[in-house]
Amino acid sequence: NNKLKPYLTSNSGWSAEADNNKLGWVPSSGLGSKFTLEFKKVAQPVHMMTWMIMRSYGEKWDGSKLKVEAWSGEKLLARDEIVGFHDKKTSETYNIKMKLFDQESDSIGIPPGSDLKVT
């Protein structure tokens, strides 16, 4: 949680939890939990975001999804819905890649000095 703190501008219902010795950021308030990360004046071009997510099983996670949007100013660069459950009887980590694309300028990513907001 301390590594996220400088970028976490709002949090409604998310917390760090350890589940079977696997530390993660979970929607502790259930449906409607939200958070926002903001990266001001990025130093390098940003073309992609990678999320390390855990998919799990059981009633607690059945049907769980995370809706993610990435913005630079008023421009939506990416939108995805990440599934948090599966039918396997194990919890597994997956890397989910989201390409940032500016449809208005037909360009990939954002240049240095831009702001990036993730909700």
mmCIF file of N, CA, C and O in Angstrom, residues 11-14 27 29-35 65:
data_model
loop_
_atom_site.group_PDB
_atom_site.id
_atom_site.type_symbol
_atom_site.label_atom_id
_atom_site.label_comp_id
_atom_site.label_asym_id
_atom_site.label_seq_id
_atom_site.Cartn_x
_atom_site.Cartn_y
_atom_site.Cartn_z
ATOM 1 N N ASN A 11 -9.946 6.522 -2.907
ATOM 2 C CA ASN A 11 -10.147 5.111 -2.604
ATOM 3 C C ASN A 11 -11.445 4.957 -1.835
ATOM 4 O O ASN A 11 -11.605 5.520 -0.762
ATOM 5 N N SER A 12 -12.344 4.218 -2.416
ATOM 6 C CA SER A 12 -13.610 3.937 -1.758
ATOM 7 C C SER A 12 -13.826 2.425 -1.778
ATOM 8 O O SER A 12 -14.326 1.875 -2.750
ATOM 9 N N GLY A 13 -13.377 1.765 -0.731
ATOM 10 C CA GLY A 13 -13.669 0.349 -0.582
ATOM 11 C C GLY A 13 -12.588 -0.648 -0.959
ATOM 12 O O GLY A 13 -12.838 -1.846 -0.962
ATOM 13 N N TRP A 14 -11.365 -0.193 -1.266
ATOM 14 C CA TRP A 14 -10.279 -1.123 -1.578
ATOM 15 C C TRP A 14 -9.285 -1.165 -0.425
ATOM 16 O O TRP A 14 -9.043 -0.149 0.225
ATOM 17 N N PRO A 27 -11.300 -5.524 -3.357
ATOM 18 C CA PRO A 27 -12.469 -4.677 -3.113
ATOM 19 C C PRO A 27 -13.179 -5.109 -1.827
ATOM 20 O O PRO A 27 -14.153 -5.848 -1.857
ATOM 21 N N SER A 29 -15.104 -3.667 0.123
ATOM 22 C CA SER A 29 -16.505 -3.236 0.268
ATOM 23 C C SER A 29 -17.407 -3.859 -0.793
ATOM 24 O O SER A 29 -18.582 -3.510 -0.888
ATOM 25 N N GLY A 30 -16.850 -4.739 -1.607
ATOM 26 C CA GLY A 30 -17.661 -5.444 -2.598
ATOM 27 C C GLY A 30 -18.010 -4.583 -3.800
ATOM 28 O O GLY A 30 -17.238 -3.715 -4.213
ATOM 29 N N LEU A 31 -19.194 -4.810 -4.358
ATOM 30 C CA LEU A 31 -19.644 -4.089 -5.546
ATOM 31 C C LEU A 31 -19.598 -2.590 -5.338
ATOM 32 O O LEU A 31 -19.964 -2.091 -4.278
ATOM 33 N N GLY A 32 -19.142 -1.890 -6.356
ATOM 34 C CA GLY A 32 -19.090 -0.435 -6.289
ATOM 35 C C GLY A 32 -17.798 0.114 -5.703
ATOM 36 O O GLY A 32 -17.622 1.326 -5.647
ATOM 37 N N SER A 33 -16.887 -0.758 -5.273
ATOM 38 C CA SER A 33 -15.595 -0.300 -4.762
ATOM 39 C C SER A 33 -14.838 0.385 -5.908
ATOM 40 O O SER A 33 -14.846 -0.107 -7.028
ATOM 41 N N LYS A 34 -14.204 1.525 -5.615
ATOM 42 C CA LYS A 34 -13.504 2.291 -6.654
ATOM 43 C C LYS A 34 -12.199 2.854 -6.114
ATOM 44 O O LYS A 34 -12.081 3.119 -4.920
ATOM 45 N N PHE A 35 -11.251 3.047 -7.019
ATOM 46 C CA PHE A 35 -10.040 3.778 -6.666
ATOM 47 C C PHE A 35 -9.533 4.507 -7.901
ATOM 48 O O PHE A 35 -9.873 4.162 -9.036
ATOM 49 N N LYS A 65 -15.489 -8.770 -11.417
ATOM 50 C CA LYS A 65 -14.865 -8.092 -12.553
ATOM 51 C C LYS A 65 -14.333 -6.753 -12.082
ATOM 52 O O LYS A 65 -14.883 -6.137 -11.176
#
